[in-house]
Amino acid sequence: AQSVAQPEDQVNVAEGNPLTVKCTYSVSGNPYLFWYVQYPNRGLQFLLKYITGDNLVKGSYGFEAEFNKSQTSFHLKKPSALVSDSALYFCAVRDLKGLTGGGNKLTFGTGTQLKVEL
Amino acid sequence: DTGVSQDPRHKITKRGQNVTFRCDPISEHNRLYWYRQTLGQGPEFLTYFQNEAQLEKSRLLSDRFSAERPKGSFSTLEIQRTEQGDSAMYLCASSRPGLATNEQFFGPGTRLTVL
């Protein structure tokens, strides 16, 4: 079964510094990987996805993620953090089991709270 | 572009009561998903519709839960005889037709509290 691990419950970083939010995955086939962000009292917002191709994926709000097949990782990165980036970040993998009709059931990690301080 | 909307945003109910939540997906999206999120956890898949057909149900969806999407547009999720363990955020998401890897767009969720 597919699974996602986010080893850090919280990441603290100073504004202007680079940030990394870690994600590792386990899948039986090709991984389709996603990052979402959740702000308080709001739904999850899509940031970026890796399906195939370049290992460095660029997404919304200056975020990017690096896919590493040998390490089964998909870490989220941003060169210069902003206070407004403070939120809960979820890594997800498409679950290839079941799901007829071509749907895209996602298996999520437990989330990483990012706190960016002045 | 109006996003996914959910109603109500909050619901407080007493144990044993029935509750129903509504989700309106983005208009051109034919795929609709329900997830449940508890505190400190990521969303967990509940069920999936393609148009009006319910194609997948998680084992998390006990027989007290039922979901419908009668006309292939909005969807409802009903919980009968609510239990305190049902307290959670219920999230709805939708995605475009075509590639199965199309990203899902989530609504703001309905927070259920069962007293």
mmCIF file of C-alpha atoms in Angstrom:
data_model
loop_
_atom_site.group_PDB
_atom_site.id
_atom_site.type_symbol
_atom_site.label_atom_id
_atom_site.label_comp_id
_atom_site.label_asym_id
_atom_site.label_seq_id
_atom_site.Cartn_x
_atom_site.Cartn_y
_atom_site.Cartn_z
ATOM 1 C CA ALA A 1 0.000 0.000 0.000
ATOM 2 C CA GLN A 2 1.087 3.532 -0.688
ATOM 3 C CA SER A 3 2.223 5.658 2.208
ATOM 4 C CA VAL A 4 3.739 9.040 2.908
ATOM 5 C CA ALA A 5 5.896 10.086 5.830
ATOM 6 C CA GLN A 6 6.522 13.612 6.983
ATOM 7 C CA PRO A 7 9.109 13.160 9.703
ATOM 8 C CA GLU A 8 8.906 16.668 11.156
ATOM 9 C CA ASP A 9 5.799 17.854 12.980
ATOM 10 C CA GLN A 10 7.097 21.416 12.904
ATOM 11 C CA VAL A 11 9.756 23.363 11.053
ATOM 12 C CA ASN A 12 10.911 26.771 12.212
ATOM 13 C CA VAL A 13 12.800 29.119 9.936
ATOM 14 C CA ALA A 14 13.700 32.807 9.932
ATOM 15 C CA GLU A 15 12.220 35.015 7.260
ATOM 16 C CA GLY A 16 14.542 35.295 4.294
ATOM 17 C CA ASN A 17 16.206 31.963 4.969
ATOM 18 C CA PRO A 18 15.687 28.923 2.766
ATOM 19 C CA LEU A 19 13.173 26.352 3.953
ATOM 20 C CA THR A 20 12.812 22.633 3.442
ATOM 21 C CA VAL A 21 9.851 20.483 4.422
ATOM 22 C CA LYS A 22 10.626 16.795 4.169
ATOM 23 C CA CYS A 23 8.539 14.027 2.645
ATOM 24 C CA THR A 24 9.325 10.402 1.889
ATOM 25 C CA TYR A 25 7.021 8.004 0.155
ATOM 26 C CA SER A 26 6.433 4.327 -0.457
ATOM 27 C CA VAL A 27 4.671 3.115 -3.588
ATOM 28 C CA SER A 28 4.572 -0.082 -5.583
ATOM 29 C CA GLY A 29 4.706 1.600 -8.974
ATOM 30 C CA ASN A 30 5.434 5.020 -10.400
ATOM 31 C CA PRO A 31 4.933 7.718 -7.782
ATOM 32 C CA TYR A 32 2.603 10.598 -8.440
ATOM 33 C CA LEU A 33 3.339 13.122 -5.701
ATOM 34 C CA PHE A 34 1.634 16.309 -4.555
ATOM 35 C CA TRP A 35 2.152 19.100 -2.048
ATOM 36 C CA TYR A 36 -0.757 20.993 -0.503
ATOM 37 C CA VAL A 37 -0.850 23.844 2.008
ATOM 38 C CA GLN A 38 -3.560 24.440 4.582
ATOM 39 C CA TYR A 39 -4.151 27.806 6.213
ATOM 40 C CA PRO A 40 -6.314 28.080 9.341
ATOM 41 C CA ASN A 41 -10.032 27.783 8.612
ATOM 42 C CA ARG A 42 -9.362 27.255 4.927
ATOM 43 C CA GLY A 43 -9.247 24.244 2.674
ATOM 44 C CA LEU A 44 -6.142 22.658 1.277
ATOM 45 C CA GLN A 45 -4.541 24.555 -1.569
ATOM 46 C CA PHE A 46 -2.594 22.793 -4.290
ATOM 47 C CA LEU A 47 1.062 23.856 -4.535
ATOM 48 C CA LEU A 48 2.702 21.509 -7.021
ATOM 49 C CA LYS A 49 2.895 17.972 -8.321
ATOM 50 C CA TYR A 50 5.371 15.511 -9.756
ATOM 51 C CA ILE A 51 4.139 13.119 -12.397
ATOM 52 C CA THR A 52 7.141 12.531 -14.619
ATOM 53 C CA GLY A 53 10.004 14.444 -16.172
ATOM 54 C CA ASP A 54 12.308 16.897 -14.437
ATOM 55 C CA ASN A 55 13.116 16.067 -10.865
ATOM 56 C CA LEU A 56 12.776 19.712 -9.825
ATOM 57 C CA VAL A 57 9.165 20.806 -9.936
ATOM 58 C CA LYS A 58 8.174 24.442 -9.605
ATOM 59 C CA GLY A 59 4.865 25.451 -8.119
ATOM 60 C CA SER A 60 2.842 28.285 -6.662
ATOM 61 C CA TYR A 61 4.118 31.084 -4.410
ATOM 62 C CA GLY A 62 7.782 30.410 -5.210
ATOM 63 C CA PHE A 63 7.758 26.857 -3.872
ATOM 64 C CA GLU A 64 9.524 23.988 -5.559
ATOM 65 C CA ALA A 65 10.051 20.342 -4.795
ATOM 66 C CA GLU A 66 12.809 17.926 -5.608
ATOM 67 C CA PHE A 67 11.941 14.370 -6.535
ATOM 68 C CA ASN A 68 14.614 11.831 -5.637
ATOM 69 C CA LYS A 69 13.781 8.317 -6.723
ATOM 70 C CA SER A 70 16.716 6.604 -5.055
ATOM 71 C CA GLN A 71 15.885 8.190 -1.699
ATOM 72 C CA THR A 72 12.127 7.973 -2.293
ATOM 73 C CA SER A 73 11.823 11.585 -1.246
ATOM 74 C CA PHE A 74 9.902 14.620 -2.440
ATOM 75 C CA HIS A 75 11.056 17.517 -0.274
ATOM 76 C CA LEU A 76 9.386 20.905 -0.535
ATOM 77 C CA LYS A 77 11.698 23.890 -0.763
ATOM 78 C CA LYS A 78 11.686 27.641 -1.036
ATOM 79 C CA PRO A 79 14.795 29.783 -1.414
ATOM 80 C CA SER A 80 13.597 32.623 0.805
ATOM 81 C CA ALA A 81 10.835 32.102 3.359
ATOM 82 C CA LEU A 82 8.141 34.677 4.146
ATOM 83 C CA VAL A 83 6.160 35.064 7.345
ATOM 84 C CA SER A 84 3.048 34.541 5.220
ATOM 85 C CA ASP A 85 4.298 31.034 4.338
ATOM 86 C CA SER A 86 3.500 29.945 7.894
ATOM 87 C CA ALA A 87 0.923 27.192 7.497
ATOM 88 C CA LEU A 88 0.398 23.428 7.596
ATOM 89 C CA TYR A 89 1.933 21.556 4.678
ATOM 90 C CA PHE A 90 0.854 18.137 3.445
ATOM 91 C CA CYS A 91 2.614 15.775 1.115
ATOM 92 C CA ALA A 92 0.419 13.281 -0.732
ATOM 93 C CA VAL A 93 0.794 10.368 -3.095
ATOM 94 C CA ARG A 94 -1.719 9.066 -5.556
ATOM 95 C CA ASP A 95 -3.007 5.761 -4.330
ATOM 96 C CA LEU A 96 -2.972 3.352 -7.230
ATOM 97 C CA LYS A 97 -4.971 0.639 -5.472
ATOM 98 C CA GLY A 98 -8.576 0.413 -6.434
ATOM 99 C CA LEU A 99 -10.196 3.590 -7.673
ATOM 100 C CA THR A 100 -11.894 2.679 -10.886
ATOM 101 C CA GLY A 101 -12.768 5.203 -13.524
ATOM 102 C CA GLY A 102 -9.401 6.896 -13.484
ATOM 103 C CA GLY A 103 -9.831 8.797 -10.274
ATOM 104 C CA ASN A 104 -7.065 10.124 -8.128
ATOM 105 C CA LYS A 105 -7.458 9.083 -4.509
ATOM 106 C CA LEU A 106 -4.732 10.677 -2.456
ATOM 107 C CA THR A 107 -2.916 9.307 0.561
ATOM 108 C CA PHE A 108 -1.677 12.146 2.741
ATOM 109 C CA GLY A 109 1.081 12.472 5.270
ATOM 110 C CA THR A 110 0.362 13.766 8.746
ATOM 111 C CA GLY A 111 1.449 17.277 7.896
ATOM 112 C CA THR A 112 4.274 19.621 8.881
ATOM 113 C CA GLN A 113 3.591 22.933 10.566
ATOM 114 C CA LEU A 114 5.860 25.584 9.102
ATOM 115 C CA LYS A 115 6.545 28.624 11.246
ATOM 116 C CA VAL A 116 8.425 31.509 9.695
ATOM 117 C CA GLU A 117 9.585 34.146 12.164
ATOM 118 C CA LEU A 118 10.897 37.643 11.698
ATOM 119 C CA ASP B 1 -13.659 30.883 -11.061
ATOM 120 C CA THR B 2 -15.630 29.896 -8.015
ATOM 121 C CA GLY B 3 -13.962 27.218 -6.014
ATOM 122 C CA VAL B 4 -15.385 24.217 -4.245
ATOM 123 C CA SER B 5 -17.967 25.245 -1.679
ATOM 124 C CA GLN B 6 -19.246 23.326 1.318
ATOM 125 C CA ASP B 7 -22.203 23.905 3.556
ATOM 126 C CA PRO B 8 -22.443 24.233 6.466
ATOM 127 C CA ARG B 9 -18.992 25.296 7.581
ATOM 128 C CA HIS B 10 -19.660 24.181 11.124
ATOM 129 C CA LYS B 11 -22.128 21.713 12.599
ATOM 130 C CA ILE B 12 -22.651 20.880 16.235
ATOM 131 C CA THR B 13 -24.953 17.987 16.957
ATOM 132 C CA LYS B 14 -25.841 15.617 19.736
ATOM 133 C CA ARG B 15 -24.879 11.988 19.637
ATOM 134 C CA GLY B 16 -27.458 9.910 17.826
ATOM 135 C CA GLN B 17 -28.670 12.673 15.538
ATOM 136 C CA ASN B 18 -28.378 12.588 11.765
ATOM 137 C CA VAL B 19 -26.430 15.218 9.860
ATOM 138 C CA THR B 20 -26.080 16.037 6.178
ATOM 139 C CA PHE B 21 -23.350 18.028 4.473
ATOM 140 C CA ARG B 22 -23.370 19.488 0.994
ATOM 141 C CA CYS B 23 -20.541 19.992 -1.480
ATOM 142 C CA ASP B 24 -20.671 22.015 -4.679
ATOM 143 C CA PRO B 25 -17.660 21.243 -6.887
ATOM 144 C CA ILE B 26 -16.106 23.487 -9.500
ATOM 145 C CA SER B 27 -18.584 23.481 -12.352
ATOM 146 C CA GLU B 28 -16.623 21.669 -15.048
ATOM 147 C CA HIS B 29 -15.188 19.057 -12.686
ATOM 148 C CA ASN B 30 -16.727 15.626 -13.089
ATOM 149 C CA ARG B 31 -14.787 13.940 -10.279
ATOM 150 C CA LEU B 32 -15.688 14.524 -6.658
ATOM 151 C CA TYR B 33 -14.065 13.183 -3.514
ATOM 152 C CA TRP B 34 -14.881 13.203 0.183
ATOM 153 C CA TYR B 35 -12.158 13.069 2.817
ATOM 154 C CA ARG B 36 -12.175 13.205 6.608
ATOM 155 C CA GLN B 37 -9.503 14.993 8.611
ATOM 156 C CA THR B 38 -9.029 14.643 12.344
ATOM 157 C CA LEU B 39 -6.776 16.777 14.493
ATOM 158 C CA GLY B 40 -3.118 16.156 13.855
ATOM 159 C CA GLN B 41 -3.747 13.947 10.863
ATOM 160 C CA GLY B 42 -3.823 14.352 7.129
ATOM 161 C CA PRO B 43 -7.053 13.930 5.199
ATOM 162 C CA GLU B 44 -8.254 10.346 4.782
ATOM 163 C CA PHE B 45 -10.161 9.259 1.716
ATOM 164 C CA LEU B 46 -13.822 8.359 2.185
ATOM 165 C CA THR B 47 -15.429 8.074 -1.225
ATOM 166 C CA TYR B 48 -15.194 9.086 -4.889
ATOM 167 C CA PHE B 49 -17.706 9.942 -7.612
ATOM 168 C CA GLN B 50 -17.234 10.201 -11.315
ATOM 169 C CA ASN B 51 -20.254 12.114 -12.543
ATOM 170 C CA GLU B 52 -23.163 10.568 -10.634
ATOM 171 C CA ALA B 53 -21.558 7.174 -10.133
ATOM 172 C CA GLN B 54 -20.018 6.342 -6.776
ATOM 173 C CA LEU B 55 -17.007 4.316 -7.854
ATOM 174 C CA GLU B 56 -15.065 3.832 -4.653
ATOM 175 C CA LYS B 57 -15.771 3.709 -0.938
ATOM 176 C CA SER B 58 -13.237 3.431 1.840
ATOM 177 C CA ARG B 59 -13.723 0.958 4.624
ATOM 178 C CA LEU B 60 -13.778 4.065 6.836
ATOM 179 C CA LEU B 61 -17.223 4.711 5.403
ATOM 180 C CA SER B 62 -19.321 2.633 7.756
ATOM 181 C CA ASP B 63 -22.935 1.785 7.028
ATOM 182 C CA ARG B 64 -23.959 4.894 8.966
ATOM 183 C CA PHE B 65 -22.410 7.005 6.216
ATOM 184 C CA SER B 66 -23.959 7.529 2.815
ATOM 185 C CA ALA B 67 -22.994 9.822 -0.011
ATOM 186 C CA GLU B 68 -24.871 10.786 -3.130
ATOM 187 C CA ARG B 69 -24.325 12.829 -6.236
ATOM 188 C CA PRO B 70 -27.678 12.459 -7.960
ATOM 189 C CA LYS B 71 -27.205 14.691 -10.984
ATOM 190 C CA GLY B 72 -23.476 14.614 -11.253
ATOM 191 C CA SER B 73 -23.135 18.093 -9.818
ATOM 192 C CA PHE B 74 -23.405 18.706 -6.066
ATOM 193 C CA SER B 75 -22.923 15.918 -3.561
ATOM 194 C CA THR B 76 -24.259 15.203 -0.088
ATOM 195 C CA LEU B 77 -22.698 13.227 2.723
ATOM 196 C CA GLU B 78 -25.054 11.985 5.415
ATOM 197 C CA ILE B 79 -24.073 10.527 8.740
ATOM 198 C CA GLN B 80 -26.796 8.690 10.622
ATOM 199 C CA ARG B 81 -26.807 8.114 14.368
ATOM 200 C CA THR B 82 -23.726 10.238 14.893
ATOM 201 C CA GLU B 83 -21.097 9.166 17.393
ATOM 202 C CA GLN B 84 -18.474 11.238 19.157
ATOM 203 C CA GLY B 85 -15.824 9.554 17.034
ATOM 204 C CA ASP B 86 -17.393 11.147 13.973
ATOM 205 C CA SER B 87 -16.175 14.555 15.123
ATOM 206 C CA ALA B 88 -13.806 15.722 12.398
ATOM 207 C CA MET B 89 -13.396 18.068 9.461
ATOM 208 C CA TYR B 90 -15.110 16.715 6.361
ATOM 209 C CA LEU B 91 -13.457 17.880 3.177
ATOM 210 C CA CYS B 92 -14.771 17.769 -0.340
ATOM 211 C CA ALA B 93 -12.561 17.997 -3.414
ATOM 212 C CA SER B 94 -13.096 17.957 -7.140
ATOM 213 C CA SER B 95 -10.941 17.474 -10.201
ATOM 214 C CA ARG B 96 -11.201 17.904 -13.941
ATOM 215 C CA PRO B 97 -11.972 15.105 -16.354
ATOM 216 C CA GLY B 98 -9.085 13.659 -18.300
ATOM 217 C CA LEU B 99 -5.830 12.634 -16.705
ATOM 218 C CA ALA B 100 -6.109 10.739 -13.477
ATOM 219 C CA THR B 101 -3.204 12.804 -12.190
ATOM 220 C CA ASN B 102 -5.122 16.075 -12.371
ATOM 221 C CA GLU B 103 -4.825 17.857 -9.055
ATOM 222 C CA GLN B 104 -7.752 18.037 -6.693
ATOM 223 C CA PHE B 105 -9.209 21.321 -5.541
ATOM 224 C CA PHE B 106 -10.489 21.306 -1.984
ATOM 225 C CA GLY B 107 -13.343 23.122 -0.338
ATOM 226 C CA PRO B 108 -13.052 24.836 3.061
ATOM 227 C CA GLY B 109 -14.525 21.839 4.846
ATOM 228 C CA THR B 110 -17.353 21.230 7.276
ATOM 229 C CA ARG B 111 -16.280 20.898 10.883
ATOM 230 C CA LEU B 112 -18.507 18.457 12.743
ATOM 231 C CA THR B 113 -18.647 18.351 16.515
ATOM 232 C CA VAL B 114 -20.662 15.561 18.095
ATOM 233 C CA LEU B 115 -21.502 16.183 21.746
#
